[in-house]
Amino acid sequence: MLLRKTCLSPLIVLVPLATACLLGAVRTGIAAVELPDRAPLPAASPLSPEKPATQEAAIPIPQPRPDLPAPSRKPEMFGPPAPPRMLPDPRSNANRPAEMPQAETACRTRLKALGAAFEEAKPQGSSDGCALPFPIRLSRLSAAVDVEPDAIINCAAAEAAARLTADVIGPAAKATFGEDLSGVDQASAYVCRPRNGTNKLSEHAFGNAIDIASFTLSKGTSVEVEPAPPEKNAKFLMAVRKAACGPFKTVLGPGSDADHSRHFHLDLAPRRNGGTFCK
């Protein structure tokens, strides 16, 4: 028992001493280390050379639009529209003989006997089918009756007009007005065109027609073809119109249609059995 106490006594003395030494060393170490006034800031990480510190957002640039083709426009049309293609006519394809046919020669002989004045004219024709191979330029229907202006016409139509003048128009003018007939004012003879409102060639396209707009008397009086003429003029015009149906195969005038309200249309259109159309 005594031995145990003797052995423990040094330990009891040493433990407090060691503890005191350890605490003193700790205090000395803490006093030796000086703490900074502020905590150090973390080091900034280095910037990547490829990326700037701040990047602005890229502003999109609009791309130019491709040029759009201009809207197509229909070509403007100036003037009247092109005429329709003409229907075929046997007279369109007739070959012009090198020499004047006997019928043409005989017609000219009869026309001269009536006192008409004319001269040969240049042949007429076109790709549309118009054809006048042996035309004449008619300047007088008789020794006393002029044609104003000269008419390019075929001989047969000229002869029919000259005979109508000698047999009917001249005597009717004398009987109605007491004056001689001195002139016939024609509106058209040969004209390469279709019938109005159709694609069939007119008789004018063959020089086979004449349009008469007025008649001139010896004292200068003009008797016009019109829808409502004075009474005396109307009597004369009706006599001419009725007598023309027969010598001419077609007779049109005021009242027939709007296109013939101011002239007589006279033609020799070939019809079956020599029929006439007078309206």
mmCIF file of C-alpha atoms in Angstrom:
data_model
loop_
_atom_site.group_PDB
_atom_site.id
_atom_site.type_symbol
_atom_site.label_atom_id
_atom_site.label_comp_id
_atom_site.label_asym_id
_atom_site.label_seq_id
_atom_site.Cartn_x
_atom_site.Cartn_y
_atom_site.Cartn_z
ATOM 1 C CA MET A 1 0.000 0.000 0.000
ATOM 2 C CA LEU A 2 2.742 2.364 0.921
ATOM 3 C CA LEU A 3 4.641 1.380 -2.193
ATOM 4 C CA ARG A 4 1.690 2.188 -4.501
ATOM 5 C CA LYS A 5 1.374 5.690 -3.095
ATOM 6 C CA THR A 6 5.126 6.245 -3.457
ATOM 7 C CA CYS A 7 5.068 5.329 -7.092
ATOM 8 C CA LEU A 8 2.121 7.548 -7.953
ATOM 9 C CA SER A 9 3.471 10.661 -6.290
ATOM 10 C CA PRO A 10 5.807 11.655 -9.117
ATOM 11 C CA LEU A 11 3.059 11.242 -11.653
ATOM 12 C CA ILE A 12 0.801 13.482 -9.722
ATOM 13 C CA VAL A 13 3.489 16.109 -9.665
ATOM 14 C CA LEU A 14 4.446 15.743 -13.358
ATOM 15 C CA VAL A 15 0.979 15.895 -14.900
ATOM 16 C CA PRO A 16 0.128 19.368 -13.767
ATOM 17 C CA LEU A 17 3.592 20.496 -14.739
ATOM 18 C CA ALA A 18 3.293 19.128 -18.273
ATOM 19 C CA THR A 19 -0.072 20.678 -18.677
ATOM 20 C CA ALA A 20 1.250 24.024 -17.616
ATOM 21 C CA CYS A 21 4.169 23.759 -20.013
ATOM 22 C CA LEU A 22 1.874 22.859 -22.904
ATOM 23 C CA LEU A 23 -0.463 25.766 -22.290
ATOM 24 C CA GLY A 24 2.482 28.127 -22.082
ATOM 25 C CA ALA A 25 3.842 26.949 -25.396
ATOM 26 C CA VAL A 26 0.467 27.382 -27.062
ATOM 27 C CA ARG A 27 0.155 30.906 -25.742
ATOM 28 C CA THR A 28 3.658 31.740 -26.928
ATOM 29 C CA GLY A 29 2.924 30.418 -30.473
ATOM 30 C CA ILE A 30 -0.294 32.318 -30.755
ATOM 31 C CA ALA A 31 1.424 35.499 -29.675
ATOM 32 C CA ALA A 32 4.205 34.982 -32.230
ATOM 33 C CA VAL A 33 1.780 34.712 -35.256
ATOM 34 C CA GLU A 34 0.542 38.151 -36.452
ATOM 35 C CA LEU A 35 -2.862 38.062 -38.163
ATOM 36 C CA PRO A 36 -3.594 40.480 -41.068
ATOM 37 C CA ASP A 37 -6.082 43.309 -40.582
ATOM 38 C CA ARG A 38 -8.268 42.099 -43.526
ATOM 39 C CA ALA A 39 -8.812 38.723 -44.998
ATOM 40 C CA PRO A 40 -7.046 38.332 -48.343
ATOM 41 C CA LEU A 41 -9.224 38.497 -51.496
ATOM 42 C CA PRO A 42 -9.334 35.433 -53.677
ATOM 43 C CA ALA A 43 -7.045 35.680 -56.663
ATOM 44 C CA ALA A 44 -8.885 36.421 -59.896
ATOM 45 C CA SER A 45 -8.769 33.610 -62.359
ATOM 46 C CA PRO A 46 -6.897 34.523 -65.587
ATOM 47 C CA LEU A 47 -9.056 35.510 -68.592
ATOM 48 C CA SER A 48 -9.065 33.378 -71.658
ATOM 49 C CA PRO A 49 -7.317 35.201 -74.514
ATOM 50 C CA GLU A 50 -10.003 34.060 -76.970
ATOM 51 C CA LYS A 51 -12.896 35.562 -75.007
ATOM 52 C CA PRO A 52 -13.105 39.251 -74.074
ATOM 53 C CA ALA A 53 -14.049 40.252 -70.580
ATOM 54 C CA THR A 54 -17.460 41.409 -71.837
ATOM 55 C CA GLN A 55 -19.099 40.292 -75.077
ATOM 56 C CA GLU A 56 -21.732 42.412 -76.787
ATOM 57 C CA ALA A 57 -24.610 40.533 -78.331
ATOM 58 C CA ALA A 58 -24.228 40.326 -82.123
ATOM 59 C CA ILE A 59 -26.855 42.463 -83.918
ATOM 60 C CA PRO A 60 -28.306 40.551 -86.920
ATOM 61 C CA ILE A 61 -27.842 42.388 -90.229
ATOM 62 C CA PRO A 62 -30.768 41.891 -92.650
ATOM 63 C CA GLN A 63 -29.775 40.246 -95.892
ATOM 64 C CA PRO A 64 -30.821 42.054 -99.103
ATOM 65 C CA ARG A 65 -33.860 40.517 -100.769
ATOM 66 C CA PRO A 66 -33.389 39.276 -104.301
ATOM 67 C CA ASP A 67 -34.868 41.484 -106.983
ATOM 68 C CA LEU A 68 -38.345 40.301 -107.824
ATOM 69 C CA PRO A 69 -39.286 40.147 -111.495
ATOM 70 C CA ALA A 70 -41.523 42.950 -112.598
ATOM 71 C CA PRO A 71 -45.137 41.844 -112.992
ATOM 72 C CA SER A 72 -45.891 40.926 -116.537
ATOM 73 C CA ARG A 73 -48.154 43.301 -118.395
ATOM 74 C CA LYS A 74 -50.145 42.603 -121.452
ATOM 75 C CA PRO A 75 -48.951 44.672 -124.373
ATOM 76 C CA GLU A 76 -51.081 47.722 -124.942
ATOM 77 C CA MET A 77 -53.017 47.822 -128.103
ATOM 78 C CA PHE A 78 -53.102 50.925 -130.162
ATOM 79 C CA GLY A 79 -55.606 51.556 -132.868
ATOM 80 C CA PRO A 80 -58.331 49.136 -133.982
ATOM 81 C CA PRO A 81 -57.913 45.399 -133.482
ATOM 82 C CA ALA A 82 -56.619 43.248 -136.312
ATOM 83 C CA PRO A 83 -59.409 42.198 -138.703
ATOM 84 C CA PRO A 84 -60.580 38.585 -138.525
ATOM 85 C CA ARG A 85 -59.361 36.034 -141.033
ATOM 86 C CA MET A 86 -61.536 36.156 -144.130
ATOM 87 C CA LEU A 87 -63.638 33.236 -145.328
ATOM 88 C CA PRO A 88 -62.536 31.872 -148.704
ATOM 89 C CA ASP A 89 -64.150 33.166 -151.888
ATOM 90 C CA PRO A 90 -63.678 31.552 -155.322
ATOM 91 C CA ARG A 91 -62.813 34.922 -156.812
ATOM 92 C CA SER A 92 -59.889 35.295 -154.415
ATOM 93 C CA ASN A 93 -57.908 32.440 -155.972
ATOM 94 C CA ALA A 94 -58.620 33.162 -159.617
ATOM 95 C CA ASN A 95 -55.396 33.503 -161.568
ATOM 96 C CA ARG A 96 -55.081 36.715 -163.515
ATOM 97 C CA PRO A 97 -54.628 35.820 -167.175
ATOM 98 C CA ALA A 98 -51.799 37.425 -169.076
ATOM 99 C CA GLU A 99 -54.247 38.957 -171.541
ATOM 100 C CA MET A 100 -57.539 40.700 -170.797
ATOM 101 C CA PRO A 101 -60.444 38.252 -171.190
ATOM 102 C CA GLN A 102 -62.931 38.825 -173.998
ATOM 103 C CA ALA A 103 -65.722 39.596 -171.502
ATOM 104 C CA GLU A 104 -63.682 42.474 -170.067
ATOM 105 C CA THR A 105 -62.921 43.837 -173.518
ATOM 106 C CA ALA A 106 -66.585 43.685 -174.569
ATOM 107 C CA CYS A 107 -67.662 45.441 -171.361
ATOM 108 C CA ARG A 108 -65.322 48.319 -172.048
ATOM 109 C CA THR A 109 -66.743 48.701 -175.530
ATOM 110 C CA ARG A 110 -70.299 48.969 -174.176
ATOM 111 C CA LEU A 111 -69.207 51.378 -171.433
ATOM 112 C CA LYS A 112 -67.680 53.754 -173.964
ATOM 113 C CA ALA A 113 -70.871 53.630 -176.005
ATOM 114 C CA LEU A 114 -72.780 54.916 -172.959
ATOM 115 C CA GLY A 115 -70.547 57.974 -172.899
ATOM 116 C CA ALA A 116 -68.630 56.916 -169.779
ATOM 117 C CA ALA A 117 -65.057 58.062 -169.267
ATOM 118 C CA PHE A 118 -62.499 55.741 -167.691
ATOM 119 C CA GLU A 119 -58.938 54.495 -167.882
ATOM 120 C CA GLU A 120 -57.219 51.257 -166.987
ATOM 121 C CA ALA A 121 -56.026 51.001 -163.405
ATOM 122 C CA LYS A 122 -53.451 48.936 -161.571
ATOM 123 C CA PRO A 123 -54.609 45.435 -160.503
ATOM 124 C CA GLN A 124 -55.673 45.217 -156.865
ATOM 125 C CA GLY A 125 -55.414 42.339 -154.405
ATOM 126 C CA SER A 126 -54.223 41.240 -150.992
ATOM 127 C CA SER A 127 -53.411 38.190 -148.905
ATOM 128 C CA ASP A 128 -56.855 38.518 -147.298
ATOM 129 C CA GLY A 129 -58.455 37.446 -150.568
ATOM 130 C CA CYS A 130 -59.386 40.815 -152.039
ATOM 131 C CA ALA A 131 -59.022 40.654 -155.819
ATOM 132 C CA LEU A 132 -59.614 43.049 -158.689
ATOM 133 C CA PRO A 133 -57.487 41.851 -161.612
ATOM 134 C CA PHE A 134 -58.787 44.236 -164.327
ATOM 135 C CA PRO A 135 -59.967 47.448 -162.641
ATOM 136 C CA ILE A 136 -60.834 50.728 -164.282
ATOM 137 C CA ARG A 137 -60.748 54.258 -162.903
ATOM 138 C CA LEU A 138 -64.218 55.632 -163.642
ATOM 139 C CA SER A 139 -64.503 59.429 -163.877
ATOM 140 C CA ARG A 140 -67.818 59.887 -165.773
ATOM 141 C CA LEU A 141 -70.991 57.815 -166.081
ATOM 142 C CA SER A 142 -72.016 59.694 -169.222
ATOM 143 C CA ALA A 143 -70.925 62.704 -171.183
ATOM 144 C CA ALA A 144 -72.846 64.938 -168.735
ATOM 145 C CA VAL A 145 -72.590 63.067 -165.408
ATOM 146 C CA ASP A 146 -69.342 63.097 -163.455
ATOM 147 C CA VAL A 147 -68.272 60.666 -160.744
ATOM 148 C CA GLU A 148 -66.767 62.410 -157.713
ATOM 149 C CA PRO A 149 -64.204 61.280 -156.757
ATOM 150 C CA ASP A 150 -62.996 58.847 -159.397
ATOM 151 C CA ALA A 151 -63.980 55.272 -158.580
ATOM 152 C CA ILE A 152 -61.733 52.204 -158.818
ATOM 153 C CA ILE A 153 -64.245 49.564 -159.873
ATOM 154 C CA ASN A 154 -64.702 46.564 -162.128
ATOM 155 C CA CYS A 155 -66.174 47.136 -165.564
ATOM 156 C CA ALA A 156 -69.415 45.221 -164.937
ATOM 157 C CA ALA A 157 -70.380 47.367 -161.931
ATOM 158 C CA ALA A 158 -69.427 50.527 -163.822
ATOM 159 C CA GLU A 159 -71.610 49.497 -166.749
ATOM 160 C CA ALA A 160 -74.589 48.767 -164.467
ATOM 161 C CA ALA A 161 -74.211 52.200 -162.845
ATOM 162 C CA ALA A 162 -73.928 53.938 -166.228
ATOM 163 C CA ARG A 163 -77.071 52.228 -167.537
ATOM 164 C CA LEU A 164 -79.025 53.047 -164.365
ATOM 165 C CA THR A 165 -77.950 56.676 -164.726
ATOM 166 C CA ALA A 166 -79.019 56.896 -168.356
ATOM 167 C CA ASP A 167 -82.310 55.003 -167.936
ATOM 168 C CA VAL A 168 -83.520 56.067 -164.475
ATOM 169 C CA ILE A 169 -81.491 58.584 -162.468
ATOM 170 C CA GLY A 170 -81.157 61.264 -165.163
ATOM 171 C CA PRO A 171 -84.837 61.190 -166.213
ATOM 172 C CA ALA A 172 -86.011 61.081 -162.541
ATOM 173 C CA ALA A 173 -83.937 64.167 -161.689
ATOM 174 C CA LYS A 174 -85.411 66.076 -164.629
ATOM 175 C CA ALA A 175 -88.945 65.036 -163.763
ATOM 176 C CA THR A 176 -88.666 65.794 -160.052
ATOM 177 C CA PHE A 177 -86.512 68.918 -159.938
ATOM 178 C CA GLY A 178 -86.667 70.275 -163.455
ATOM 179 C CA GLU A 179 -82.869 70.051 -163.621
ATOM 180 C CA ASP A 180 -80.428 67.752 -165.314
ATOM 181 C CA LEU A 181 -78.265 65.374 -163.345
ATOM 182 C CA SER A 182 -74.645 66.550 -163.414
ATOM 183 C CA GLY A 183 -72.859 64.371 -160.876
ATOM 184 C CA VAL A 184 -72.875 61.334 -158.630
ATOM 185 C CA ASP A 185 -70.901 61.541 -155.393
ATOM 186 C CA GLN A 186 -69.592 58.092 -154.513
ATOM 187 C CA ALA A 187 -68.556 57.128 -150.963
ATOM 188 C CA SER A 188 -66.616 53.982 -151.880
ATOM 189 C CA ALA A 189 -66.026 51.536 -154.689
ATOM 190 C CA TYR A 190 -63.063 49.132 -154.383
ATOM 191 C CA VAL A 191 -62.170 48.719 -150.712
ATOM 192 C CA CYS A 192 -60.429 45.625 -149.348
ATOM 193 C CA ARG A 193 -62.623 44.826 -146.345
ATOM 194 C CA PRO A 194 -65.184 42.350 -145.005
ATOM 195 C CA ARG A 195 -68.897 42.866 -144.776
ATOM 196 C CA ASN A 196 -69.794 44.836 -141.687
ATOM 197 C CA GLY A 197 -69.762 42.596 -138.615
ATOM 198 C CA THR A 198 -68.684 39.452 -140.492
ATOM 199 C CA ASN A 199 -65.541 37.718 -141.742
ATOM 200 C CA LYS A 200 -66.927 37.358 -145.255
ATOM 201 C CA LEU A 201 -65.440 39.594 -147.903
ATOM 202 C CA SER A 202 -67.575 42.477 -149.077
ATOM 203 C CA GLU A 203 -68.379 42.966 -152.748
ATOM 204 C CA HIS A 204 -66.286 46.106 -152.395
ATOM 205 C CA ALA A 205 -63.280 43.776 -152.011
ATOM 206 C CA PHE A 206 -63.779 42.739 -155.658
ATOM 207 C CA GLY A 207 -64.614 46.187 -157.031
ATOM 208 C CA ASN A 208 -68.122 44.847 -157.582
ATOM 209 C CA ALA A 209 -69.995 47.561 -155.670
ATOM 210 C CA ILE A 210 -70.464 51.295 -155.455
ATOM 211 C CA ASP A 211 -71.836 53.432 -152.612
ATOM 212 C CA ILE A 212 -73.652 56.634 -153.618
ATOM 213 C CA ALA A 213 -73.897 59.355 -150.973
ATOM 214 C CA SER A 214 -75.561 62.130 -153.006
ATOM 215 C CA PHE A 215 -76.558 63.380 -156.444
ATOM 216 C CA THR A 216 -75.675 66.783 -157.880
ATOM 217 C CA LEU A 217 -78.047 68.702 -160.162
ATOM 218 C CA SER A 218 -77.102 71.068 -162.971
ATOM 219 C CA LYS A 219 -77.763 74.202 -160.884
ATOM 220 C CA GLY A 220 -75.543 72.939 -158.086
ATOM 221 C CA THR A 221 -78.263 71.483 -155.870
ATOM 222 C CA SER A 222 -77.175 68.438 -153.872
ATOM 223 C CA VAL A 223 -79.661 65.690 -153.112
ATOM 224 C CA GLU A 224 -78.287 63.707 -150.207
ATOM 225 C CA VAL A 225 -79.182 60.161 -149.293
ATOM 226 C CA GLU A 226 -80.498 60.439 -145.729
ATOM 227 C CA PRO A 227 -83.049 58.862 -143.383
ATOM 228 C CA ALA A 228 -85.624 61.687 -143.522
ATOM 229 C CA PRO A 229 -85.148 63.783 -146.678
ATOM 230 C CA PRO A 230 -87.472 66.579 -147.781
ATOM 231 C CA GLU A 231 -90.559 65.407 -149.643
ATOM 232 C CA LYS A 232 -89.322 66.163 -153.144
ATOM 233 C CA ASN A 233 -85.929 64.596 -152.444
ATOM 234 C CA ALA A 234 -87.619 61.552 -150.912
ATOM 235 C CA LYS A 235 -89.669 61.009 -154.089
ATOM 236 C CA PHE A 236 -86.556 61.138 -156.262
ATOM 237 C CA LEU A 237 -84.510 58.879 -153.991
ATOM 238 C CA MET A 238 -87.272 56.278 -153.785
ATOM 239 C CA ALA A 239 -87.546 56.164 -157.583
ATOM 240 C CA VAL A 240 -83.802 55.560 -157.880
ATOM 241 C CA ARG A 241 -83.793 52.932 -155.141
ATOM 242 C CA LYS A 242 -86.644 50.897 -156.596
ATOM 243 C CA ALA A 243 -85.266 51.010 -160.123
ATOM 244 C CA ALA A 244 -81.805 49.919 -158.980
ATOM 245 C CA CYS A 245 -83.144 46.573 -157.721
ATOM 246 C CA GLY A 246 -82.708 44.306 -160.725
ATOM 247 C CA PRO A 247 -79.841 45.901 -162.580
ATOM 248 C CA PHE A 248 -77.991 45.552 -159.247
ATOM 249 C CA LYS A 249 -78.357 42.363 -157.190
ATOM 250 C CA THR A 250 -78.075 44.104 -153.816
ATOM 251 C CA VAL A 251 -79.622 47.458 -152.925
ATOM 252 C CA LEU A 252 -79.342 48.851 -149.404
ATOM 253 C CA GLY A 253 -79.971 52.310 -147.989
ATOM 254 C CA PRO A 254 -81.628 54.256 -145.166
ATOM 255 C CA GLY A 255 -83.819 51.896 -143.158
ATOM 256 C CA SER A 256 -81.821 48.789 -144.099
ATOM 257 C CA ASP A 257 -79.461 49.148 -141.138
ATOM 258 C CA ALA A 258 -77.414 51.788 -139.370
ATOM 259 C CA ASP A 259 -74.410 51.255 -141.652
ATOM 260 C CA HIS A 260 -76.388 52.310 -144.743
ATOM 261 C CA SER A 261 -78.365 55.202 -143.289
ATOM 262 C CA ARG A 262 -76.656 57.822 -145.461
ATOM 263 C CA HIS A 263 -75.842 56.145 -148.747
ATOM 264 C CA PHE A 264 -77.127 53.652 -151.296
ATOM 265 C CA HIS A 265 -75.105 50.469 -151.527
ATOM 266 C CA LEU A 266 -75.353 48.893 -154.976
ATOM 267 C CA ASP A 267 -73.547 45.668 -155.914
ATOM 268 C CA LEU A 268 -73.554 42.747 -158.340
ATOM 269 C CA ALA A 269 -73.114 39.934 -155.802
ATOM 270 C CA PRO A 270 -73.460 36.569 -157.574
ATOM 271 C CA ARG A 271 -76.505 34.716 -156.230
ATOM 272 C CA ARG A 272 -78.262 31.526 -157.172
ATOM 273 C CA ASN A 273 -80.582 31.991 -160.129
ATOM 274 C CA GLY A 274 -79.638 35.669 -160.308
ATOM 275 C CA GLY A 275 -81.627 36.483 -157.172
ATOM 276 C CA THR A 276 -81.671 39.958 -155.651
ATOM 277 C CA PHE A 277 -81.551 41.320 -152.116
ATOM 278 C CA CYS A 278 -83.165 44.747 -151.886
ATOM 279 C CA LYS A 279 -83.999 46.112 -148.456
#
